[in-house]
Amino acid sequence: MIHFGKILLLLCFIYVANATKYHTYKGFNQNSTFPPEFLFGVGTSALQVEGGWNQGGRGWSLWDYHIFTDPEFIFDGTTHEVAADSYNQYKRDIGLLKELGVNVYRFSISWPRILPLGTPDYVNPEGIAYYNNLIDELLANGLTPMITIYHWDLPLRLAELGGWLNEDIANWLGDFARVVYQNFGDRVKTWLTINEPFVLCSLGYAYGIHPPRVITPGEGFYECGRNVLLAHARLYHIYHDEFKSQGGKVALIFSADMAYGVTDSHDDAEAVEDFLAFTLEQYAHPIFSPQGNYPQRLIDRVGNASSLQGYKQSRLRPFTPEQINYIRGTADFFALNSYSSYYVYRNDSVKELHAVPSFDDDMYVGYYTVPQETTGGSMWVYGYATGLYDLLIYLKKEYNDPVIYFTENGSSDELGFYDEEKVDYYRGYLNALLYAIDEGVDVRMYCAWSLMDTFEWNRGYLVRMGLYELDIDDPNRPVFPRKSALVYKEIIRSRKIDPDYNPEPNDL
Ligand code: GAL
């Protein structure tokens, strides 16, 4: 019997082989260099690297609760309790940053470390001291701190009050952010309010993969996104109203992946538009479009589906005119995380794929990641550098040529020095970025994910994305540079991509 899926996959491979322009050595843009003012960085987040889960007066995060109460939750049974031990070894981390030669370190502030109960009635002095030390040490070493205020470690107590489904979260996060700006804003000038609304809300409130592991794909998913936008806007306004004299910039981080129709059909072209509307524009349009608000196609789609399903109101609760104004324009730059690209399609089979009601059903799109250009390496990142190029061109057109900070990108690989797939991935994506810059896309910064292997959420340490490998079996948590670290270092030094640079372990 002919297997339709296999034929489709084969066609995709043929398509990708023909379509990819920016990843191959042949395609390497060796005439261009990254502009002198272009910044390079690496990223981590608090829960993923700090460890010290019960040190220094840290309160409980919702992740602690799920990890400790459900032994099945983390795929490989590891925990975040020690992680890379950055709470105790931040000076080691700064040594690595210096070794790489990066300009920027993107990290996040643990909400329960600063406000153990989530609320500002008790500010933990040891938490403040930790981040003061980290920031001071970065600055003393000529490194620029870039801080994510919320990277998913919600204080347990606020989760019990409803977390991202409670509209009060805008006030809770606002109170936390105020403490953060007050204490660190004299030295930190780039603020990333919330990491990846789509991932936060789909994994947490639709698919039940991340805490609170609530499966409400038709309602909670949208409520979460709506509250993320209101909370982000609140953080933006607090900064610009109360801390303007600090002279920094504030933005929300979007996750975005390019989409391509499986066929040239009208339906598949519509599927591309809808995929982008649900995964990216749901969050970017209210902030970056001149008129604000959700994209009309999203409003119509969810409104119609809700009404057919007997709801008296749309499951995508509308913003009031005041809220539309409050959210519109609340970004000083466009912060982008991107890892993969997707093939999308629409036909009758799609209706069988998704629960009803759900945002997937509303979107009415079937999708799968574009097969990666390189093989092996990662459990979930399918590198397709051409997709990044196309995405950046799309963002330039769609959002009126924004200043873009590329805040997250990277891949995972096997353990050991020779992380060749990851090296290919980085070269390919940086190469695509270089082409996009040559086309006039205003990207000012690139941040690799991640500095060292991090606790990859529910996948634990099955996914190793670090430029430095972390030995999780050694209580001292030593780290070792991988080939990708050396390649990245050389790109930063030379400001160009040399596909023939082939370092060995002791070349660092
Ligand atoms: C992102 C997330 C990071 C990291 C990365 C790689 O979605 O912001 O924290 O986990 O994926 O898996």
Short mmCIF file of C-alpha atoms and ligand atoms in Angstrom, two decimals:
data_model
loop_
_atom_site.label_atom_id
_atom_site.label_comp_id
_atom_site.label_asym_id
_atom_site.label_seq_id
_atom_site.Cartn_x
_atom_site.Cartn_y
_atom_site.Cartn_z
CA MET A 1 0.00 0.00 0.00
CA ILE A 2 1.25 3.47 -0.83
CA HIS A 3 1.84 5.43 2.34
CA PHE A 4 0.71 8.99 1.80
CA GLY A 5 2.70 10.31 4.79
CA LYS A 6 5.95 8.92 3.43
CA ILE A 7 5.39 10.44 0.01
CA LEU A 8 4.62 13.74 1.66
CA LEU A 9 7.81 13.54 3.68
CA LEU A 10 9.83 12.73 0.58
CA LEU A 11 8.31 15.65 -1.27
CA CYS A 12 9.18 17.86 1.66
CA PHE A 13 12.79 16.73 1.59
CA ILE A 14 12.98 17.46 -2.12
CA TYR A 15 11.36 20.83 -1.55
CA VAL A 16 13.73 21.70 1.30
CA ALA A 17 16.76 20.57 -0.67
CA ASN A 18 15.77 22.93 -3.45
CA ALA A 19 14.61 25.77 -1.31
CA THR A 20 17.39 26.12 1.23
CA LYS A 21 19.75 28.88 0.38
CA TYR A 22 21.32 30.06 3.54
CA HIS A 23 22.67 27.03 5.29
CA THR A 24 25.04 25.38 2.89
CA TYR A 25 28.73 26.10 2.72
CA LYS A 26 28.17 27.05 -0.89
CA GLY A 27 25.65 29.55 0.28
CA PHE A 28 27.84 31.04 2.99
CA ASN A 29 27.99 34.76 2.86
CA GLN A 30 31.68 35.30 3.25
CA ASN A 31 31.70 38.78 1.80
CA SER A 32 29.71 40.25 4.65
CA THR A 33 30.60 40.82 8.25
CA PHE A 34 28.44 41.62 11.25
CA PRO A 35 28.35 45.41 11.71
CA PRO A 36 30.76 46.80 14.34
CA GLU A 37 27.93 47.79 16.68
CA PHE A 38 26.16 44.41 16.37
CA LEU A 39 26.00 42.63 19.73
CA PHE A 40 26.52 38.97 20.48
CA GLY A 41 25.26 37.27 23.61
CA VAL A 42 24.23 34.05 25.25
CA GLY A 43 21.17 33.26 27.31
CA THR A 44 19.97 31.26 30.29
CA SER A 45 17.02 31.46 32.67
CA ALA A 46 16.87 31.29 36.45
CA LEU A 47 15.04 28.01 36.94
CA GLN A 48 17.14 26.35 34.27
CA VAL A 49 20.60 27.17 35.66
CA GLU A 50 20.56 28.64 39.14
CA GLY A 51 19.88 25.61 41.28
CA GLY A 52 19.95 26.70 44.93
CA TRP A 53 16.26 25.96 44.95
CA ASN A 54 16.04 26.22 48.75
CA GLN A 55 19.06 28.43 49.35
CA GLY A 56 19.08 32.08 50.32
CA GLY A 57 15.43 32.34 51.29
CA ARG A 58 14.00 31.42 47.87
CA GLY A 59 10.27 30.68 47.98
CA TRP A 60 8.41 27.93 46.17
CA SER A 61 7.87 28.08 42.47
CA LEU A 62 5.08 26.21 40.72
CA TRP A 63 7.76 24.13 38.98
CA ASP A 64 9.14 22.98 42.35
CA TYR A 65 5.72 21.73 43.28
CA HIS A 66 5.15 19.74 40.09
CA ILE A 67 8.68 18.33 40.03
CA PHE A 68 8.59 17.21 43.66
CA THR A 69 5.06 15.84 43.70
CA ASP A 70 5.05 13.97 40.39
CA PRO A 71 8.04 11.67 39.83
CA GLU A 72 6.85 11.03 36.27
CA PHE A 73 6.78 14.68 35.29
CA ILE A 74 10.36 15.16 34.12
CA PHE A 75 11.20 12.76 31.28
CA ASP A 76 14.58 11.66 32.63
CA GLY A 77 13.81 11.99 36.33
CA THR A 78 16.33 14.79 36.85
CA THR A 79 15.46 17.96 38.75
CA HIS A 80 16.39 21.64 38.80
CA GLU A 81 17.53 21.58 42.44
CA VAL A 82 21.21 22.12 41.61
CA ALA A 83 21.10 22.59 37.83
CA ALA A 84 24.30 24.37 36.73
CA ASP A 85 24.67 25.71 40.29
CA SER A 86 24.85 29.26 38.98
CA TYR A 87 23.44 30.53 42.27
CA ASN A 88 26.75 29.58 43.84
CA GLN A 89 28.99 29.68 40.78
CA TYR A 90 28.02 32.85 38.95
CA LYS A 91 31.67 33.90 38.82
CA ARG A 92 32.45 30.74 36.86
CA ASP A 93 29.67 31.71 34.43
CA ILE A 94 31.17 35.14 33.97
CA GLY A 95 34.52 33.49 33.22
CA LEU A 96 32.81 31.54 30.42
CA LEU A 97 31.22 34.67 29.01
CA LYS A 98 34.64 36.33 28.94
CA GLU A 99 36.15 33.28 27.32
CA LEU A 100 33.53 33.42 24.54
CA GLY A 101 34.00 37.15 24.08
CA VAL A 102 30.26 37.92 24.10
CA ASN A 103 28.94 41.41 24.79
CA VAL A 104 25.64 40.51 26.41
CA TYR A 105 24.43 38.02 29.02
CA ARG A 106 20.69 37.38 28.94
CA PHE A 107 19.42 35.84 32.17
CA SER A 108 16.21 35.95 34.14
CA ILE A 109 15.29 36.92 37.67
CA SER A 110 13.63 34.27 39.77
CA TRP A 111 10.39 35.76 41.05
CA PRO A 112 10.25 33.43 44.11
CA ARG A 113 13.87 34.28 44.94
CA ILE A 114 13.03 37.98 45.17
CA LEU A 115 9.46 37.71 46.47
CA PRO A 116 9.22 34.28 48.14
CA LEU A 117 5.44 34.45 48.36
CA GLY A 118 5.06 36.26 45.08
CA THR A 119 3.83 39.50 46.62
CA PRO A 120 5.88 42.59 47.50
CA ASP A 121 5.09 42.63 51.24
CA TYR A 122 8.32 40.71 51.80
CA VAL A 123 11.37 41.35 49.62
CA ASN A 124 14.10 38.78 50.19
CA PRO A 125 17.41 40.63 50.81
CA GLU A 126 19.49 37.58 49.88
CA GLY A 127 17.74 37.39 46.51
CA ILE A 128 18.43 41.06 45.86
CA ALA A 129 22.06 40.56 46.91
CA TYR A 130 22.52 37.64 44.53
CA TYR A 131 21.42 39.59 41.47
CA ASN A 132 23.31 42.69 42.60
CA ASN A 133 26.48 40.62 42.77
CA LEU A 134 25.83 39.06 39.38
CA ILE A 135 25.10 42.39 37.72
CA ASP A 136 28.08 44.13 39.34
CA GLU A 137 30.42 41.33 38.35
CA LEU A 138 29.15 41.40 34.77
CA LEU A 139 29.66 45.13 34.51
CA ALA A 140 33.10 44.93 36.10
CA ASN A 141 34.00 42.51 33.31
CA GLY A 142 32.67 44.72 30.54
CA LEU A 143 29.56 42.59 29.96
CA THR A 144 26.05 43.97 29.48
CA PRO A 145 23.22 42.39 31.49
CA MET A 146 19.92 41.85 29.66
CA ILE A 147 17.18 40.67 31.99
CA THR A 148 14.06 38.62 31.41
CA ILE A 149 11.66 39.54 34.20
CA TYR A 150 9.39 36.51 33.79
CA HIS A 151 10.84 33.29 32.44
CA TRP A 152 8.17 30.88 33.64
CA ASP A 153 8.96 30.34 37.32
CA LEU A 154 5.69 31.48 38.81
CA PRO A 155 5.56 31.65 42.63
CA LEU A 156 3.47 28.75 43.88
CA ARG A 157 1.15 30.94 45.90
CA LEU A 158 0.18 32.97 42.85
CA ALA A 159 -0.40 29.79 40.90
CA GLU A 160 -2.84 28.78 43.62
CA LEU A 161 -4.65 32.05 43.00
CA GLY A 162 -5.09 31.15 39.35
CA GLY A 163 -1.75 32.12 37.82
CA TRP A 164 -2.03 33.28 34.23
CA LEU A 165 -5.79 32.74 34.19
CA ASN A 166 -6.34 35.46 36.78
CA GLU A 167 -6.37 38.99 35.38
CA ASP A 168 -4.74 40.16 38.65
CA ILE A 169 -1.51 38.70 37.36
CA ALA A 170 -0.86 42.03 35.65
CA ASN A 171 -0.79 43.65 39.10
CA TRP A 172 1.24 40.84 40.68
CA LEU A 173 3.83 40.90 37.95
CA GLY A 174 3.76 44.69 37.99
CA ASP A 175 4.58 44.70 41.72
CA PHE A 176 7.45 42.29 41.13
CA ALA A 177 8.76 44.31 38.19
CA ARG A 178 8.70 47.49 40.25
CA VAL A 179 10.96 45.85 42.85
CA VAL A 180 13.22 44.68 40.03
CA TYR A 181 13.44 48.11 38.34
CA GLN A 182 13.97 49.81 41.71
CA ASN A 183 16.84 47.55 42.71
CA PHE A 184 18.62 46.87 39.43
CA GLY A 185 17.48 49.53 36.96
CA ASP A 186 20.36 51.86 37.75
CA ARG A 187 22.65 49.34 36.01
CA VAL A 188 20.39 47.31 33.72
CA LYS A 189 19.06 49.04 30.60
CA THR A 190 17.42 46.28 28.57
CA TRP A 191 14.33 44.59 29.96
CA LEU A 192 12.50 41.64 28.49
CA THR A 193 9.16 41.46 30.26
CA ILE A 194 7.80 37.94 29.60
CA ASN A 195 9.28 35.02 27.70
CA GLU A 196 7.28 33.62 24.77
CA PRO A 197 3.53 34.02 25.30
CA PHE A 198 2.65 31.33 22.78
CA VAL A 199 4.87 28.71 24.41
CA LEU A 200 3.87 29.76 27.92
CA CYS A 201 0.16 29.57 27.15
CA SER A 202 0.11 26.55 24.86
CA LEU A 203 2.34 24.33 26.99
CA GLY A 204 0.86 25.53 30.28
CA TYR A 205 -2.83 25.96 29.51
CA ALA A 206 -3.61 24.07 26.30
CA TYR A 207 -1.44 20.96 26.07
CA GLY A 208 -0.82 20.50 29.78
CA ILE A 209 2.92 19.94 29.31
CA HIS A 210 4.30 22.71 31.54
CA PRO A 211 2.86 23.69 34.93
CA PRO A 212 0.12 24.27 35.79
CA ARG A 213 -0.52 21.45 33.24
CA VAL A 214 -4.07 22.62 32.75
CA ILE A 215 -5.72 21.37 29.58
CA THR A 216 -8.05 24.12 28.43
CA PRO A 217 -7.01 24.56 24.80
CA GLY A 218 -10.17 26.39 23.78
CA GLU A 219 -10.40 28.87 26.64
CA GLY A 220 -7.44 28.97 29.04
CA PHE A 221 -5.01 29.27 26.17
CA TYR A 222 -6.61 32.55 25.04
CA GLU A 223 -7.16 33.86 28.56
CA CYS A 224 -3.51 33.27 29.33
CA GLY A 225 -2.43 35.13 26.19
CA ARG A 226 -4.74 38.02 26.95
CA ASN A 227 -3.35 38.31 30.47
CA VAL A 228 0.21 38.09 29.19
CA LEU A 229 -0.47 41.07 26.93
CA LEU A 230 -2.08 43.08 29.75
CA ALA A 231 0.74 42.18 32.15
CA HIS A 232 3.42 43.01 29.62
CA ALA A 233 1.79 46.37 28.93
CA ARG A 234 1.66 47.05 32.64
CA LEU A 235 5.40 46.38 32.98
CA TYR A 236 6.09 48.63 30.03
CA HIS A 237 4.00 51.47 31.45
CA ILE A 238 5.38 51.13 34.97
CA TYR A 239 8.87 51.46 33.55
CA HIS A 240 8.10 54.39 31.30
CA ASP A 241 5.93 56.20 33.87
CA GLU A 242 7.96 55.63 37.02
CA PHE A 243 11.50 54.78 35.95
CA LYS A 244 11.93 56.80 32.79
CA SER A 245 15.02 58.49 34.18
CA GLN A 246 16.80 55.12 34.13
CA GLY A 247 16.81 55.46 30.34
CA GLY A 248 16.35 51.79 29.41
CA LYS A 249 14.28 49.84 26.91
CA VAL A 250 11.48 47.33 27.42
CA ALA A 251 10.02 44.61 25.16
CA LEU A 252 8.04 41.38 25.18
CA ILE A 253 9.75 38.28 23.75
CA PHE A 254 7.86 36.56 20.95
CA SER A 255 8.53 33.04 19.79
CA ALA A 256 8.08 32.77 16.05
CA ASP A 257 8.73 30.14 13.45
CA MET A 258 8.23 30.55 9.71
CA ALA A 259 5.51 28.53 7.98
CA TYR A 260 5.34 27.17 4.44
CA GLY A 261 2.37 25.65 2.64
CA VAL A 262 2.81 21.95 1.86
CA THR A 263 1.28 22.63 -1.57
CA ASP A 264 0.64 25.76 -3.62
CA SER A 265 -3.10 25.48 -3.00
CA HIS A 266 -5.19 28.40 -1.82
CA ASP A 267 -6.09 26.41 1.29
CA ASP A 268 -2.47 25.90 2.23
CA ALA A 269 -1.72 29.57 1.66
CA GLU A 270 -4.56 30.37 4.06
CA ALA A 271 -3.10 27.85 6.49
CA VAL A 272 0.18 29.78 6.47
CA GLU A 273 -1.64 33.02 7.32
CA ASP A 274 -3.60 31.35 10.08
CA PHE A 275 -0.59 29.61 11.56
CA LEU A 276 1.19 32.95 11.86
CA ALA A 277 -1.95 34.67 13.16
CA PHE A 278 -2.43 32.18 16.00
CA THR A 279 1.19 31.59 17.00
CA LEU A 280 2.73 35.03 16.51
CA GLU A 281 0.34 37.79 15.55
CA GLN A 282 -2.06 37.02 18.38
CA TYR A 283 0.63 38.62 20.57
CA ALA A 284 2.57 40.88 18.21
CA HIS A 285 -0.34 42.56 16.43
CA PRO A 286 -1.81 44.14 19.60
CA ILE A 287 1.58 45.74 20.32
CA PHE A 288 3.08 46.48 16.92
CA SER A 289 0.20 47.15 14.53
CA PRO A 290 -0.91 50.78 14.12
CA GLN A 291 -4.49 49.94 15.10
CA GLY A 292 -3.64 47.56 17.96
CA ASN A 293 -5.91 44.71 19.05
CA TYR A 294 -5.87 41.09 17.91
CA PRO A 295 -5.66 40.45 14.16
CA GLN A 296 -9.13 40.51 12.61
CA ARG A 297 -8.76 36.99 11.19
CA LEU A 298 -8.16 35.67 14.71
CA ILE A 299 -11.15 37.56 16.11
CA ASP A 300 -13.39 36.28 13.30
CA ARG A 301 -12.17 32.74 13.43
CA VAL A 302 -12.53 32.23 17.17
CA GLY A 303 -15.74 34.26 17.30
CA ASN A 304 -17.42 32.18 14.60
CA ALA A 305 -16.26 28.88 16.01
CA SER A 306 -17.40 29.85 19.50
CA SER A 307 -20.82 30.85 18.28
CA LEU A 308 -21.26 27.62 16.30
CA GLN A 309 -20.33 25.75 19.45
CA GLY A 310 -23.09 27.47 21.42
CA TYR A 311 -21.00 30.00 23.35
CA LYS A 312 -22.75 33.30 23.90
CA GLN A 313 -19.41 35.14 23.69
CA SER A 314 -16.15 34.50 21.88
CA ARG A 315 -13.66 32.28 23.67
CA LEU A 316 -11.18 34.96 22.62
CA ARG A 317 -12.41 37.53 25.10
CA PRO A 318 -12.30 40.95 23.43
CA PHE A 319 -10.17 43.80 24.72
CA THR A 320 -11.94 47.02 25.67
CA PRO A 321 -10.94 50.12 23.65
CA GLU A 322 -8.96 51.28 26.70
CA GLN A 323 -7.09 47.99 26.86
CA ILE A 324 -6.32 48.15 23.14
CA ASN A 325 -4.74 51.57 23.66
CA TYR A 326 -2.97 50.45 26.80
CA ILE A 327 -1.25 47.59 24.95
CA ARG A 328 -0.61 49.25 21.59
CA GLY A 329 2.95 50.51 21.09
CA THR A 330 4.34 48.96 24.27
CA ALA A 331 7.68 47.83 22.86
CA ASP A 332 10.95 49.65 22.40
CA PHE A 333 12.18 46.88 20.10
CA PHE A 334 11.03 43.53 18.73
CA ALA A 335 12.47 40.63 20.75
CA LEU A 336 12.44 37.39 18.81
CA ASN A 337 13.11 33.77 19.77
CA SER A 338 13.17 31.35 16.85
CA TYR A 339 14.36 27.78 16.42
CA SER A 340 12.56 25.92 13.62
CA SER A 341 10.14 26.24 10.71
CA TYR A 342 6.89 24.46 9.90
CA TYR A 343 5.07 22.94 6.98
CA VAL A 344 1.38 23.67 7.21
CA TYR A 345 -1.67 22.45 5.34
CA ARG A 346 -5.43 22.55 5.37
CA ASN A 347 -7.72 19.81 4.20
CA ASP A 348 -10.54 17.72 5.65
CA SER A 349 -8.13 15.51 7.56
CA VAL A 350 -7.20 18.48 9.76
CA LYS A 351 -10.64 18.41 11.37
CA GLU A 352 -9.81 14.97 12.75
CA LEU A 353 -6.58 16.10 14.38
CA HIS A 354 -7.64 18.42 17.11
CA ALA A 355 -9.93 18.48 20.12
CA VAL A 356 -13.02 20.69 20.04
CA PRO A 357 -12.98 23.36 21.26
CA SER A 358 -9.29 24.15 20.99
CA PHE A 359 -7.14 26.83 19.47
CA ASP A 360 -5.75 24.18 17.11
CA ASP A 361 -9.27 23.46 15.91
CA ASP A 362 -9.99 27.18 15.60
CA MET A 363 -6.79 27.63 13.61
CA TYR A 364 -7.73 24.69 11.38
CA VAL A 365 -4.18 23.94 10.32
CA GLY A 366 -2.16 20.74 10.20
CA TYR A 367 1.55 21.28 10.77
CA TYR A 368 4.86 19.56 11.27
CA THR A 369 8.40 20.84 11.49
CA VAL A 370 10.28 21.26 8.25
CA PRO A 371 12.68 18.33 8.15
CA GLN A 372 16.00 19.62 9.28
CA GLU A 373 18.77 20.30 6.84
CA THR A 374 21.21 18.42 9.00
CA THR A 375 20.41 15.10 10.62
CA GLY A 376 20.50 13.88 14.19
CA GLY A 377 21.57 16.17 16.96
CA SER A 378 18.40 17.48 18.43
CA MET A 379 15.29 16.01 19.94
CA TRP A 380 13.08 18.88 18.89
CA VAL A 381 14.96 21.63 17.08
CA TYR A 382 14.78 21.14 13.33
CA GLY A 383 17.13 23.68 11.91
CA TYR A 384 15.99 25.39 8.74
CA ALA A 385 18.01 28.55 8.39
CA THR A 386 16.19 29.71 5.28
CA GLY A 387 13.13 29.91 7.50
CA LEU A 388 14.87 32.45 9.69
CA TYR A 389 15.76 34.56 6.67
CA ASP A 390 12.16 34.46 5.45
CA LEU A 391 10.84 35.19 8.93
CA LEU A 392 13.03 38.27 9.35
CA ILE A 393 11.97 39.62 5.96
CA TYR A 394 8.35 38.95 6.94
CA LEU A 395 8.72 40.80 10.26
CA LYS A 396 10.34 43.76 8.56
CA LYS A 397 7.38 44.11 6.20
CA GLU A 398 4.63 43.21 8.64
CA TYR A 399 5.73 45.39 11.54
CA ASN A 400 7.13 48.43 9.79
CA ASP A 401 10.81 47.67 9.96
CA PRO A 402 11.26 47.19 13.71
CA VAL A 403 14.58 47.09 15.52
CA ILE A 404 14.98 43.38 16.24
CA TYR A 405 16.91 41.73 19.04
CA PHE A 406 17.26 38.03 18.30
CA THR A 407 17.05 36.91 21.92
CA GLU A 408 17.12 33.10 21.53
CA ASN A 409 18.34 30.59 18.99
CA GLY A 410 20.26 27.34 19.20
CA SER A 411 20.07 23.61 18.99
CA SER A 412 20.91 20.55 21.01
CA ASP A 413 23.34 17.75 20.32
CA GLU A 414 24.88 14.62 21.74
CA LEU A 415 27.29 14.86 24.65
CA GLY A 416 30.98 15.39 23.95
CA PHE A 417 33.17 17.99 22.33
CA TYR A 418 32.23 17.34 18.72
CA ASP A 419 28.72 18.80 18.54
CA GLU A 420 28.88 19.02 14.79
CA GLU A 421 25.14 19.28 14.18
CA LYS A 422 24.94 22.19 16.54
CA VAL A 423 27.92 23.85 14.86
CA ASP A 424 26.15 23.52 11.50
CA TYR A 425 22.99 24.89 13.01
CA TYR A 426 24.70 27.98 14.42
CA ARG A 427 26.62 28.65 11.24
CA GLY A 428 23.48 28.25 9.16
CA TYR A 429 21.35 30.54 11.29
CA LEU A 430 24.01 33.21 11.68
CA ASN A 431 24.57 33.04 7.96
CA ALA A 432 20.86 33.55 7.28
CA LEU A 433 20.95 36.44 9.73
CA LEU A 434 23.83 38.01 7.85
CA TYR A 435 21.88 37.79 4.60
CA ALA A 436 18.86 39.39 6.28
CA ILE A 437 21.00 42.22 7.64
CA ASP A 438 22.36 42.76 4.12
CA GLU A 439 18.72 43.01 2.97
CA GLY A 440 18.18 45.83 5.45
CA VAL A 441 16.51 43.97 8.33
CA ASP A 442 17.47 45.94 11.43
CA VAL A 443 18.73 43.15 13.70
CA ARG A 444 21.03 44.54 16.39
CA MET A 445 21.75 41.54 18.57
CA TYR A 446 22.03 37.75 18.46
CA CYS A 447 21.79 35.66 21.60
CA ALA A 448 22.72 31.97 21.50
CA TRP A 449 20.79 29.52 23.65
CA SER A 450 22.41 28.50 25.85
CA LEU A 451 25.61 29.24 27.73
CA MET A 452 25.78 25.79 29.29
CA ASP A 453 23.41 22.82 29.31
CA THR A 454 20.29 23.91 31.10
CA PHE A 455 17.47 22.08 32.82
CA GLU A 456 15.29 21.86 29.72
CA TRP A 457 11.96 22.02 31.52
CA ASN A 458 9.98 18.77 31.30
CA ARG A 459 12.73 17.19 29.16
CA GLY A 460 15.24 17.55 31.99
CA TYR A 461 18.74 16.98 30.65
CA LEU A 462 17.72 14.89 27.66
CA VAL A 463 18.15 18.02 25.58
CA ARG A 464 21.65 19.49 25.75
CA MET A 465 21.79 22.93 24.22
CA GLY A 466 24.87 24.32 25.94
CA LEU A 467 27.90 25.80 24.26
CA TYR A 468 29.46 24.33 27.38
CA GLU A 469 28.62 20.82 28.48
CA LEU A 470 27.52 20.43 32.08
CA ASP A 471 28.48 17.35 34.07
CA ILE A 472 25.29 16.73 36.04
CA ASP A 473 26.76 13.70 37.82
CA ASP A 474 29.49 15.71 39.51
CA PRO A 475 28.28 17.65 42.57
CA ASN A 476 30.65 20.49 41.64
CA ARG A 477 28.96 20.83 38.26
CA PRO A 478 32.04 21.34 36.10
CA VAL A 479 31.53 22.59 32.54
CA PHE A 480 33.50 21.87 29.36
CA PRO A 481 33.56 23.84 26.13
CA ARG A 482 32.13 22.16 23.07
CA LYS A 483 33.18 22.79 19.51
CA SER A 484 30.19 25.11 19.10
CA ALA A 485 31.63 27.34 21.84
CA LEU A 486 34.88 27.73 19.92
CA VAL A 487 33.09 28.30 16.63
CA TYR A 488 30.84 30.94 18.18
CA LYS A 489 33.85 32.59 19.80
CA GLU A 490 35.60 32.78 16.43
CA ILE A 491 32.50 34.23 14.75
CA ILE A 492 32.32 36.90 17.44
CA ARG A 493 36.04 37.66 17.12
CA SER A 494 36.19 37.77 13.33
CA ARG A 495 32.60 39.03 12.90
CA LYS A 496 32.12 36.63 10.01
CA ILE A 497 31.41 32.97 9.39
CA ASP A 498 34.30 30.81 8.29
CA PRO A 499 32.91 27.38 7.34
CA ASP A 500 36.42 25.94 7.28
CA TYR A 501 37.33 26.83 10.85
CA ASN A 502 37.63 23.45 12.52
CA PRO A 503 38.83 23.80 16.11
CA GLU A 504 40.01 21.00 18.38
CA PRO A 505 39.39 20.74 22.14
CA ASN A 506 42.45 22.59 23.36
CA ASP A 507 42.22 25.46 20.88
CA LEU A 508 40.31 27.60 23.38
C1 GAL B 1 12.63 28.28 24.68
C2 GAL B 1 12.72 28.72 26.13
C3 GAL B 1 14.04 28.43 26.77
C4 GAL B 1 14.63 27.12 26.36
C5 GAL B 1 14.55 26.94 24.86
C6 GAL B 1 15.15 25.68 24.35
O1 GAL B 1 11.29 28.13 24.31
O2 GAL B 1 12.53 30.11 26.19
O3 GAL B 1 13.89 28.53 28.15
O4 GAL B 1 14.07 26.10 27.05
O5 GAL B 1 13.24 27.05 24.43
O6 GAL B 1 14.42 24.56 24.67
#
